[in-house]
């Protein structure tokens, strides 16, 4: 009987057969939705599909029982009038779309065009998930933000199948493209008046919301998302931690950063020359200021891409060109101040962090400096506001190494230039951010009786040496650990380095399991590889300088960050009004022994 005293049989007796059939279909659909979300579990010989509301995508099942969806739109193509605007939702499609190939990556600096691999129409997302996962699975989500110095999509299309499989099919992995270079970071008051500054970062944020909204359809937990970036992706992670003044929008629950990248990040008025140069070179300068952006939006891709090239910063030498001409700017909204200032003031989202660097971060970027003047010119061409006093101090901090190390194919001052750039741009940002989190946790603990999360900070120094890198004078270069994080054969279809398949093979399960453990449990120790050493938290050091794990082949161990390196990082932090990372007065660390001598 029903609640109203009428039998179900009598009720259905009064319903027309067509209506009965319709109701049964609705019931079946409802059961499917409740059981499997919007992901259709593929039957043998069938491909999996997922209905995202605006489109249905057909992926494929690959080895290991993993569903792979590649090249799904997460935003409308940012072309025409959508150039230099915040991303918007993709158009609705009633046809099932193929998601079996990567979409083109976003046009980068100096990339040839037309191209089959790079395009303005590039806002695509890729998902790897266990087959059979449904909305009740609520698997942890690993969301990877690729790098490329904000001028290219350099880490696109890394294959997430192996990390999903090695997790025991207990995670969902996501990566994606975002606008870069001229297309993602053109800055001017004329852009903000009728568009969006930092469009590439807004793409990332839009994608995070896409994941929050849609990942349950792939078996992921929208309330358990770890963001992970490499290089500029790691710099992006830092910017999302401080976005909108450190506002927590619930888009992520922990963060991983490989080589946090802090280039010069100027305020908008300091970048008007870039916009002027663009309109002057494309014929749009003749338009009224209010119409110049409209003019640029009306140009074809070929014309604009021809101007998507690096130029010297104003007042600087033509060579060497700046490594990263297009970078994020302080827009007053998403990025409200210089990064170091945001962290120093405690304006960040408080989540567990796993940050780290390679031993020789600057070796792939530094000029082959023969003299100290060569090193100074290189640094000023990348940080153009550095003064003579600044560079004199830098030369004192990073002198000619004596006896000079024998580095194949490199001049005498290359090791100093490499170390200076690597610490200023990659290593010290990570150390300084972790110190800011630890200080905030200590302050919170001192002002209340509640427990803090100060132990949820981990740091690493990657020192797995490849003989080819050593022979080339690169040491352990930028992002070398990525082969171990994702598996040696999963980076852009590039051949696996021989070292990771032979004498450094033990580093792969060691590193991958630390990362997977953090993604799944917010602690790299919980599910670490059998026999691997415990990874102590950052705050465990006895001298307060920070503790980190040194990841090496067969000799992984803990160490404290040295006082000398902390002093060098404090020096760079003091210079950041000119490196455009922080607005603090310069304080030379007189009396500190730094890099083997006193300043």
XYZ file of C-alpha atoms in Angstrom, residues 68 83 110 164 194 202 222 256 276 332 337 345 430-431 485 529 540 573:
18
model
C 41.651 7.666 -20.401
C 41.105 36.832 -26.711
C 58.501 31.882 -30.996
C 47.055 5.736 -11.382
C 38.054 45.492 -21.695
C 42.415 32.503 -14.847
C 35.686 16.973 -5.419
C 52.908 19.997 -4.396
C 52.847 49.596 -26.902
C 45.376 43.961 -7.835
C 50.841 42.114 -4.258
C 51.839 38.783 5.578
C 60.419 27.361 -1.976
C 62.496 27.817 1.181
C 57.537 11.174 -10.195
C 57.965 2.416 -0.536
C 61.983 19.122 12.588
C 64.438 38.181 -0.276
